[in-house]
PDB file of C-alpha atoms in Angstrom:
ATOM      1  CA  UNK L  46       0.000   0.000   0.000  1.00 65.00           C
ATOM      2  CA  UNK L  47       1.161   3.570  -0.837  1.00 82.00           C
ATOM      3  CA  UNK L  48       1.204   6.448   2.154  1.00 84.00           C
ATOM      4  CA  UNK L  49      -0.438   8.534  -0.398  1.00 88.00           C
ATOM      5  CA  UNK L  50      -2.922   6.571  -1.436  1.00 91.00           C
ATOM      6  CA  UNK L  51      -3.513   6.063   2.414  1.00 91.00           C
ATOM      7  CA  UNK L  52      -3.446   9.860   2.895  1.00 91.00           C
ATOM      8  CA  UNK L  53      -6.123  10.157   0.337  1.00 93.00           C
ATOM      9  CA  UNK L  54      -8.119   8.026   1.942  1.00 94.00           C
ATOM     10  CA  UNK L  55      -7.980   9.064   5.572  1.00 93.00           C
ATOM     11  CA  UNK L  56      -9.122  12.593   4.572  1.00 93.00           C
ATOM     12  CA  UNK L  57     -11.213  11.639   2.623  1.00 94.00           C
ATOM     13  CA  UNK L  58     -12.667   9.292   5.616  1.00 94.00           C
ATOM     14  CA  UNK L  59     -12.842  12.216   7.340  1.00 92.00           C
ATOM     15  CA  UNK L  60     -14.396  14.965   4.944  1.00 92.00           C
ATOM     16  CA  UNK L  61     -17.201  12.532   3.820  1.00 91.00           C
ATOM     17  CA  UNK L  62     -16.046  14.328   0.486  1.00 90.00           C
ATOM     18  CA  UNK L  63     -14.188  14.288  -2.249  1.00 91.00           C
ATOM     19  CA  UNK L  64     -14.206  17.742  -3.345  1.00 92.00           C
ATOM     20  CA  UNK L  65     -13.429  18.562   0.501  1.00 93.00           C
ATOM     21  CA  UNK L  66     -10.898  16.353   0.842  1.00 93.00           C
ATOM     22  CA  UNK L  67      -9.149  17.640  -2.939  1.00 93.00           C
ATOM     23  CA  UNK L  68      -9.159  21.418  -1.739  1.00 94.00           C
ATOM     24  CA  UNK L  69      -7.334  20.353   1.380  1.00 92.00           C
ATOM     25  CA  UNK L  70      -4.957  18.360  -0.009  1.00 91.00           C
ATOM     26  CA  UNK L  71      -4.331  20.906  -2.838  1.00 93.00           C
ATOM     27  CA  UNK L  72      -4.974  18.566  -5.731  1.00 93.00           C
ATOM     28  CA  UNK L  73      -7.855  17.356  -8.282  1.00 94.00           C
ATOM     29  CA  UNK L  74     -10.756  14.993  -6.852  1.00 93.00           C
ATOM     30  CA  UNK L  75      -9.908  12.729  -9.261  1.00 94.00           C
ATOM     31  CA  UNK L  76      -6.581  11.774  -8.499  1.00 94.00           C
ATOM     32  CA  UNK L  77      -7.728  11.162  -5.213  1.00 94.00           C
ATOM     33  CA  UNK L  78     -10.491   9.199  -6.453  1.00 94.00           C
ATOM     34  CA  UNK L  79      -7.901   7.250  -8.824  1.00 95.00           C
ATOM     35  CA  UNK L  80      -5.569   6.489  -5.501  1.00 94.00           C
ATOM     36  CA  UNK L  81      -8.963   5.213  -3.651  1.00 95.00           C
ATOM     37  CA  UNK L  82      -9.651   2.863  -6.547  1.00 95.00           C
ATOM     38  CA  UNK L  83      -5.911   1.729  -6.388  1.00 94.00           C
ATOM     39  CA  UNK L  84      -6.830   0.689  -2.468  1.00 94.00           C
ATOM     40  CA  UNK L  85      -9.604  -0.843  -3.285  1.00 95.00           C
ATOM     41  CA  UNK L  86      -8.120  -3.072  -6.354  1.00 95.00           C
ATOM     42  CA  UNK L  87      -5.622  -4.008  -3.716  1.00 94.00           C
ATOM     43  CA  UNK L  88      -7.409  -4.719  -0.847  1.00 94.00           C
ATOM     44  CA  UNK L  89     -10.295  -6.537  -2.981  1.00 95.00           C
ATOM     45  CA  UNK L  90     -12.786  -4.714  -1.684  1.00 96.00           C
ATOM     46  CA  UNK L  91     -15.060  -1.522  -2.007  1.00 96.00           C
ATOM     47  CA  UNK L  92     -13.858   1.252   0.466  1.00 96.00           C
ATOM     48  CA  UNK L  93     -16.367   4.445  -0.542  1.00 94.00           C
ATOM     49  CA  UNK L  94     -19.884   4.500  -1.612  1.00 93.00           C
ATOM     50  CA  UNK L  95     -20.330   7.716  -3.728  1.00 88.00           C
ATOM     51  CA  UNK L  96     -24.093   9.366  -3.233  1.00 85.00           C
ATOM     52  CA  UNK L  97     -25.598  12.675  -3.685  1.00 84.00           C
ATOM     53  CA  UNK L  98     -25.197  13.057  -0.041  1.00 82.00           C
ATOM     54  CA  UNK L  99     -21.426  13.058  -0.402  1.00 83.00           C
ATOM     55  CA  UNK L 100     -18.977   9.764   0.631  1.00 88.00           C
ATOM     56  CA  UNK L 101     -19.854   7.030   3.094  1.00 93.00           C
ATOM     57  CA  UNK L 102     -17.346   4.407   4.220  1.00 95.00           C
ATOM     58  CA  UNK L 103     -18.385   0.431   3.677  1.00 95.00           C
ATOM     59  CA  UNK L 104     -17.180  -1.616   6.402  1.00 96.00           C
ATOM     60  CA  UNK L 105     -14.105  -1.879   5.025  1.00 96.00           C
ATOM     61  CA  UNK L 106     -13.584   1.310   4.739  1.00 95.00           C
ATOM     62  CA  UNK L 107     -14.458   1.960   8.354  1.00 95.00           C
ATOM     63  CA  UNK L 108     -11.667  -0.856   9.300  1.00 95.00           C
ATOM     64  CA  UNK L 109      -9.204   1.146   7.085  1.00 94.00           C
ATOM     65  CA  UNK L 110      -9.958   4.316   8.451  1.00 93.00           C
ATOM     66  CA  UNK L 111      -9.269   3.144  12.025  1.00 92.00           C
ATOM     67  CA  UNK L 112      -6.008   1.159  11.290  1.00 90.00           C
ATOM     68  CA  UNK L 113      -4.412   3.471   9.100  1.00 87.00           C
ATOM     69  CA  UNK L 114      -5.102   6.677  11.591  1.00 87.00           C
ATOM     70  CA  UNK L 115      -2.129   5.163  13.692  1.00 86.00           C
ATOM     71  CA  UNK L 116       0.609   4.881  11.309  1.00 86.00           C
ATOM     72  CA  UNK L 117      -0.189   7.943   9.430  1.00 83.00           C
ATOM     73  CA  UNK L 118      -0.070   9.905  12.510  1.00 84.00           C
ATOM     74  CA  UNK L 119       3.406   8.088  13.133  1.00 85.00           C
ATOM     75  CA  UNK L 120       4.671   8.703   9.784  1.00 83.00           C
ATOM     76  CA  UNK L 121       3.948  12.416  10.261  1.00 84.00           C
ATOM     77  CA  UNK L 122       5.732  12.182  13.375  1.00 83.00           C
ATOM     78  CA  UNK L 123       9.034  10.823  12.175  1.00 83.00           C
ATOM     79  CA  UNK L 124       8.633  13.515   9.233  1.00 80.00           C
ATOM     80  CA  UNK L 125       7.866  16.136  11.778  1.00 79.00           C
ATOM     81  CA  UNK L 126      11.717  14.936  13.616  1.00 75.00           C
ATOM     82  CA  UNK L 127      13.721  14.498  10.263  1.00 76.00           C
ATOM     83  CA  UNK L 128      12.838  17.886   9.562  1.00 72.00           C
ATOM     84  CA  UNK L 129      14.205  19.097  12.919  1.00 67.00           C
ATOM     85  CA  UNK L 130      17.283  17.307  12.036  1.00 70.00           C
ATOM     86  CA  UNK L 131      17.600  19.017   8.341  1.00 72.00           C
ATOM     87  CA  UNK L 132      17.383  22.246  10.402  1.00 68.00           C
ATOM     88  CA  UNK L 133      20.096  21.399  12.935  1.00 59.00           C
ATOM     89  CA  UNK L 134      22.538  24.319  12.821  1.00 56.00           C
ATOM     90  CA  UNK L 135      23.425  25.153  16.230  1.00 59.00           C
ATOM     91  CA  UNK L 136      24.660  23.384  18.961  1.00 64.00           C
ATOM     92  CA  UNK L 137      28.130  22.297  20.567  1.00 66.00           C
ATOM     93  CA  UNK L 138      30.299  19.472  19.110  1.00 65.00           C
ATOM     94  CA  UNK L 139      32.692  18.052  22.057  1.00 67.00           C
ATOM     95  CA  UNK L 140      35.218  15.534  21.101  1.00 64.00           C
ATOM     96  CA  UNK L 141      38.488  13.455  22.641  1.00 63.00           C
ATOM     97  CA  UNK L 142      41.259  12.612  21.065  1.00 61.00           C
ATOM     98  CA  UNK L 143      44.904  11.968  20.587  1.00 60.00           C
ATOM     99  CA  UNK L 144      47.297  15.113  19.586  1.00 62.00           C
ATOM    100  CA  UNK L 145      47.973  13.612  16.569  1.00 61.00           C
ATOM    101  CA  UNK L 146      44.496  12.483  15.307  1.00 56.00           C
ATOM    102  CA  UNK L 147      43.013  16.082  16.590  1.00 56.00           C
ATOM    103  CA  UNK L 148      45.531  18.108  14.435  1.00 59.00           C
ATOM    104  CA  UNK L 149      46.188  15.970  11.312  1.00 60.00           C
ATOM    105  CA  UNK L 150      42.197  14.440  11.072  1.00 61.00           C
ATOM    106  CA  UNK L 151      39.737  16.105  12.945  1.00 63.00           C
ATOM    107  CA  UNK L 152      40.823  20.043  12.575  1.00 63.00           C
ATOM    108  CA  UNK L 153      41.227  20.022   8.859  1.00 66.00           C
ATOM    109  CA  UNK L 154      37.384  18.543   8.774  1.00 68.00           C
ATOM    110  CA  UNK L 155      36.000  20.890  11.483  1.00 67.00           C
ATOM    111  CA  UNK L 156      37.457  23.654   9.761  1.00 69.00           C
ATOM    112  CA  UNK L 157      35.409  23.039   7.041  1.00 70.00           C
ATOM    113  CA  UNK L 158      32.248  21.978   8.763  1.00 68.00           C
ATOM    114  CA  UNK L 159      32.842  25.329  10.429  1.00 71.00           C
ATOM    115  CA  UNK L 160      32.925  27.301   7.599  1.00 71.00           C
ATOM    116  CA  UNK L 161      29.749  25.837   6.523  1.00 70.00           C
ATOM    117  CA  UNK L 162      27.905  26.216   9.869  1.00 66.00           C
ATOM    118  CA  UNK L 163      29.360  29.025  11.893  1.00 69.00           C
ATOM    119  CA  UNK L 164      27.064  28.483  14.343  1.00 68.00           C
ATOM    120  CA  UNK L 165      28.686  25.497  15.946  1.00 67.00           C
ATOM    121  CA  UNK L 166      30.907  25.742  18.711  1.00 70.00           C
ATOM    122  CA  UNK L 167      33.727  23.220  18.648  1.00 66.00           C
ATOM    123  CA  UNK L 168      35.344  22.035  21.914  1.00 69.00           C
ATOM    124  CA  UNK L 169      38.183  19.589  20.592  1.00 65.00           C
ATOM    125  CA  UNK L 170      41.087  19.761  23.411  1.00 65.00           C
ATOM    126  CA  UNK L 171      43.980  17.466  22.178  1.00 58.00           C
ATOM    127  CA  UNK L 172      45.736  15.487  24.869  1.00 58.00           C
ATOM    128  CA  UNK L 173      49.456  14.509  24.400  1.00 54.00           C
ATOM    129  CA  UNK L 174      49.529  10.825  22.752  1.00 51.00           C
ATOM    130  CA  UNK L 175      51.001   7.888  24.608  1.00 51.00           C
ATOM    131  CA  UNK L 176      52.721   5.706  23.356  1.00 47.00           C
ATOM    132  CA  UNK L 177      55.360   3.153  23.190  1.00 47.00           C
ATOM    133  CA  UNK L 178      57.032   1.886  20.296  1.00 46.00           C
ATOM    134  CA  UNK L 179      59.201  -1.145  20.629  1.00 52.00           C
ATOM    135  CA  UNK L 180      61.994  -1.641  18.374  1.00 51.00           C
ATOM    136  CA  UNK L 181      64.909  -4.971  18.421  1.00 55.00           C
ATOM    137  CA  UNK L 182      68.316  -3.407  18.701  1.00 58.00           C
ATOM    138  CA  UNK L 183      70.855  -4.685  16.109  1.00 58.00           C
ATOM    139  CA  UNK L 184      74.548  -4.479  15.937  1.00 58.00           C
ATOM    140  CA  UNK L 185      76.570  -2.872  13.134  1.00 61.00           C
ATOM    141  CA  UNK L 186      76.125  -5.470  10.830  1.00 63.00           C
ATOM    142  CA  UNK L 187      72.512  -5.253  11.198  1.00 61.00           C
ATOM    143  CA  UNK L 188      71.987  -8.441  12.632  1.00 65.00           C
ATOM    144  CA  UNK L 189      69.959  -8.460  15.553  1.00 64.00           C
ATOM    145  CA  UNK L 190      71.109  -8.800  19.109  1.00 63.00           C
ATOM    146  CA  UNK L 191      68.373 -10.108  20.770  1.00 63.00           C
ATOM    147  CA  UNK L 192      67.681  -6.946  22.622  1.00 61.00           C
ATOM    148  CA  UNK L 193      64.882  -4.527  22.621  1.00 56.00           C
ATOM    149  CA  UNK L 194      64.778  -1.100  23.056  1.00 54.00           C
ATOM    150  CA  UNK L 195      61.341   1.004  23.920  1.00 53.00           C
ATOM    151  CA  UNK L 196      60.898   4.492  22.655  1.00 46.00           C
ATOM    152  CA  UNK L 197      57.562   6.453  24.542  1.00 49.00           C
ATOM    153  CA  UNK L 198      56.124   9.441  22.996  1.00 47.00           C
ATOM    154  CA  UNK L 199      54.451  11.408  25.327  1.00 48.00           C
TER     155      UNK L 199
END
């Protein structure tokens, strides 16, 4: 099933028209009328009845109303937050990291970001890397003595 077509339907449902239910949704009655007949093909049974008095749900249209009401209302929902996440561009960005990875990776890419949202505040303090690096000693020849010797970067 289509959210559209399930759209269509629910205000229709709730105009008891199709005319009402086009000028709110900003298009022609009989695209909506086309996505109801979609529904119906696929659910294999009538939804509407069309009178002079306007639109009344069959019973399986009633069913539809009622169980589609839920995850339309949840699908607006998680529109609603994705939007609110498009218009992120403020807030605080707070990172830890080696000396190394803040100045050679992370800078260079918060620069930019920067530049592109100047509203973000950046709190990045590098701390001095640790390390030890642990290397066999060899003799002249280059043949190794058996020994190690540890270098620490701090």
């Amino acid at each position: 099933m289509h959210w559209r077509a399930l759209n269509y339907f629910d205000t229709v449902a709730r105009s008891h028209s199709l005319r009402e239910a086009a000028a709110r949704l900003h298009i022609a009655p009989t695209a909506i009328s086309r996505q109801i007949d979609l529904l119906e093909h696929q659910l294999g049974a009538p939804l509407i009845e069309r009178g002079p008095g306007g639109i009344r749900l069959t019973a399986a249209g009633e069913l539809l109303a009622v169980q589609a009401r839920r995850p339309l209302r949840d699908l607006e929902r998680v529109q609603e937050h994705i939007s609110d996440l498009k218009g992120l561009r403020t807030g605080k960005v707070s990172l830890r990291g080696a000396e190394g990875m803040v100045s050679g990776l992370l800078v260079p890419a918060f620069g930019e970001l920067s530049q592109r949202h100047p509203q973000l505040q950046f709190d990045i303090p590098a701390r001095p890397s640790q390390c030890s690096l642990r290397l066999p000693c060899r003799d002249l020849s280059g043949r190794s003595t058996g020994l190690e010797r540890t270098l620490d970067a701090r």
